[in-house]
C-alpha positions as a printed NumPy array, in Angstrom:
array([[-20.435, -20.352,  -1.009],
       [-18.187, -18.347,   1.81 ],
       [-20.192, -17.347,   4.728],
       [-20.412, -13.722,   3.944],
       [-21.864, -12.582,   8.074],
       [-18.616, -12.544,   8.89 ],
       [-15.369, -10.793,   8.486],
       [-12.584, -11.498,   5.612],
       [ -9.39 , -13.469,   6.362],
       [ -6.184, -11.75 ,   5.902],
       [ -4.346, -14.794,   4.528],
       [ -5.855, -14.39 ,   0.316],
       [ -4.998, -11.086,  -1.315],
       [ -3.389, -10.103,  -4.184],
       [ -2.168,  -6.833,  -5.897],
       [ -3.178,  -5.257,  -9.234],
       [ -0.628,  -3.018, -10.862],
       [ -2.23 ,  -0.924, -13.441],
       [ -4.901,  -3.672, -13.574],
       [ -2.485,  -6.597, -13.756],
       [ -3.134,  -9.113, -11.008],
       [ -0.204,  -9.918,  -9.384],
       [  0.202, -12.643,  -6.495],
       [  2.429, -14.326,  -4.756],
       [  3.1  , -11.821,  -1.933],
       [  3.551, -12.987,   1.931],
       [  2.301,  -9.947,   3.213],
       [  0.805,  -6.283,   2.505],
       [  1.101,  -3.731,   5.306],
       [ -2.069,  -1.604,   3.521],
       [ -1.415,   1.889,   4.763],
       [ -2.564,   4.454,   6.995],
       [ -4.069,   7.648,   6.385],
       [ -5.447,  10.397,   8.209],
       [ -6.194,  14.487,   8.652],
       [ -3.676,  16.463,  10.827],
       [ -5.487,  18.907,  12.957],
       [ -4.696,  22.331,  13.583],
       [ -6.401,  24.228,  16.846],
       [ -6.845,  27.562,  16.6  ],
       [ -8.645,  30.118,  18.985],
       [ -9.366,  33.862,  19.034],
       [ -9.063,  35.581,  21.852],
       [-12.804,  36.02 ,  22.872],
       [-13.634,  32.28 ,  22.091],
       [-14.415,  30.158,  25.286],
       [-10.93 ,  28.519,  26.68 ],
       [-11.409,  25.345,  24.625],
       [ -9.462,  25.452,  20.859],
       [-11.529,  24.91 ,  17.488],
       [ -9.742,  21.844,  16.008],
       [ -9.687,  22.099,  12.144],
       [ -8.525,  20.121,   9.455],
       [ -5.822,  20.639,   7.666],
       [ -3.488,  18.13 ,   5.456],
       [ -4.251,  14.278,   4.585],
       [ -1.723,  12.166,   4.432],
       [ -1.037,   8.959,   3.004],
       [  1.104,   6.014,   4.808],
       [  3.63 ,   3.624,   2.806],
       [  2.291,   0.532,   1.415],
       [  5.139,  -2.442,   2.518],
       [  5.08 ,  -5.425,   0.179],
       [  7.085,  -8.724,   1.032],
       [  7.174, -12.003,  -1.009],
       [  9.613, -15.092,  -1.694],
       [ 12.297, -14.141,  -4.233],
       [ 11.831, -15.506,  -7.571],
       [ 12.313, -15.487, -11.794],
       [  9.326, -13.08 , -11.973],
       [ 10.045, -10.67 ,  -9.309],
       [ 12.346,  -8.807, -11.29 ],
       [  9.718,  -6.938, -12.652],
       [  9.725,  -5.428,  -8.985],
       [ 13.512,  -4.368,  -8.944],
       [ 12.714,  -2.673, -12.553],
       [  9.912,  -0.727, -11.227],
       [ 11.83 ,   0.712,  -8.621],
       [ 14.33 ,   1.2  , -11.522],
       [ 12.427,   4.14 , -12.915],
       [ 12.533,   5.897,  -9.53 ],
       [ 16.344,   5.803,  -9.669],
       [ 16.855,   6.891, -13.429],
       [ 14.333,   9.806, -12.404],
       [ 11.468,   8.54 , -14.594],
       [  8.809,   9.427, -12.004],
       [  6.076,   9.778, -13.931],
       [  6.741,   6.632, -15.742],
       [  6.894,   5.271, -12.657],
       [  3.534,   5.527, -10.971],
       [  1.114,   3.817, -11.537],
       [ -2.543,   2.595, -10.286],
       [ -2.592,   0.065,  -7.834],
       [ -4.968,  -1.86 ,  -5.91 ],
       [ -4.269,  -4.617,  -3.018],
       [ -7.787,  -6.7  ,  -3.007],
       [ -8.612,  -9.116,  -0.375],
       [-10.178, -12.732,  -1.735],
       [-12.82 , -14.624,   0.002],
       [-12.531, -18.293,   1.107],
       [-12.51 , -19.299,  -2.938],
       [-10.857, -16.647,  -4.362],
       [-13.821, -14.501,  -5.48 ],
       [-12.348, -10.762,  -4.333],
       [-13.763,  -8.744,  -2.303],
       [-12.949,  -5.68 ,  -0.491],
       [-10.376,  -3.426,  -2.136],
       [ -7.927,  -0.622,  -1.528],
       [ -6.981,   1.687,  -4.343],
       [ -3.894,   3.629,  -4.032],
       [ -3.124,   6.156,  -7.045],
       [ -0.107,   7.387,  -8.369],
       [  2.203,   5.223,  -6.547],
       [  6.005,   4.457,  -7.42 ],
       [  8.573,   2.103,  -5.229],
       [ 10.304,   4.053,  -2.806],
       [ 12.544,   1.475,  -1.782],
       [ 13.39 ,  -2.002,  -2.648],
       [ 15.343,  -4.527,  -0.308],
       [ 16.99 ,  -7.473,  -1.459],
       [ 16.608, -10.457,   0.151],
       [ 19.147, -11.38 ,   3.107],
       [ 21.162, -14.85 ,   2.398],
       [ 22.503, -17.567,   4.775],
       [ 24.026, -20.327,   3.511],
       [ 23.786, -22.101,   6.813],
       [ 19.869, -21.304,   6.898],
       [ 16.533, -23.053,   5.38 ],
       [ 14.555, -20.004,   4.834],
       [ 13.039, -18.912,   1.803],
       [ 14.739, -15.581,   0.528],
       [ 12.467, -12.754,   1.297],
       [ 12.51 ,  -9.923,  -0.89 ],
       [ 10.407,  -6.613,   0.13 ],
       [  9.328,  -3.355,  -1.704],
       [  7.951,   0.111,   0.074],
       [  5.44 ,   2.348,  -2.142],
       [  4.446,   5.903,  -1.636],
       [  1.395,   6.933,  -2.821],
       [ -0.883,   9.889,  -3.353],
       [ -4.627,   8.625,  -1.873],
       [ -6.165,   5.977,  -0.928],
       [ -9.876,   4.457,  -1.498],
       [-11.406,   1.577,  -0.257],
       [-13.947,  -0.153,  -2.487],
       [-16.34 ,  -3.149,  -2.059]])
């Protein structure tokens, strides 16, 4: 059994697309979000601004991972987005962080997210790299769960 007193690693994690585990990815850039602030003062209040809230807002989720058969199903997401089937096009998805023996653990729900953009991998003939393929996805919220 993991030792569960201390933190996660960041090297197991998968993603869930509308429930579907998918793997395989090198890396997940989970996302941002915050409040902005607006200050506002009247012109009797002391000479220090209220800060309120205002808008939340939602960072990108950046996806890379080596280019293979299966992967497609990637470029034909993103499809939808071009052909201007939005709202078959987002979808529920989760990125979940696994323990030391794959049991998963923390995880952060985004809803209603589509693929923004897709970028092909770059090619060198002259290279040994493994082709690199990467995805960005905008989203409408984020949760994290346990």
């Amino acid at each position: 059994m993991p030792d569960r007193h201390g933190p996660y690693r960041n090297q197991r994690f998968l993603l869930e697309i509308d429930g579907i585990a998918i793997a395989g990815f090198s890396t997940a850039n989970i996302p941002e979000n915050s409040t902005e602030v607006i200050e506002y003062r009247e012109g009797n209040d002391p000479p220090t601004p209220q800060k309120l809230w205002s808008l939340n807002s939602f960072g990108n989720l950046t996806l890379e991972k080596g280019t293979t058969d299966d992967s497609v199903a990637l470029f034909e997401w993103r499809k939808l987005v071009e052909q201007g089937k939005l709202s078959e096009a987002r979808r529920s998805i989760a990125i979940v962080v696994l323990d030391e023996e794959g049991n998963a653990g923390p995880r952060f729900e985004c809803k209603n997210a589509w693929v923004r953009q897709y970028d092909a991998p770059d090619l060198d003939a002259s290279g040994s790299e493994v082709a690199i393929e990467s995805i960005e996805i905008v989203h409408e919220g984020m949760e994290r769960t346990a």
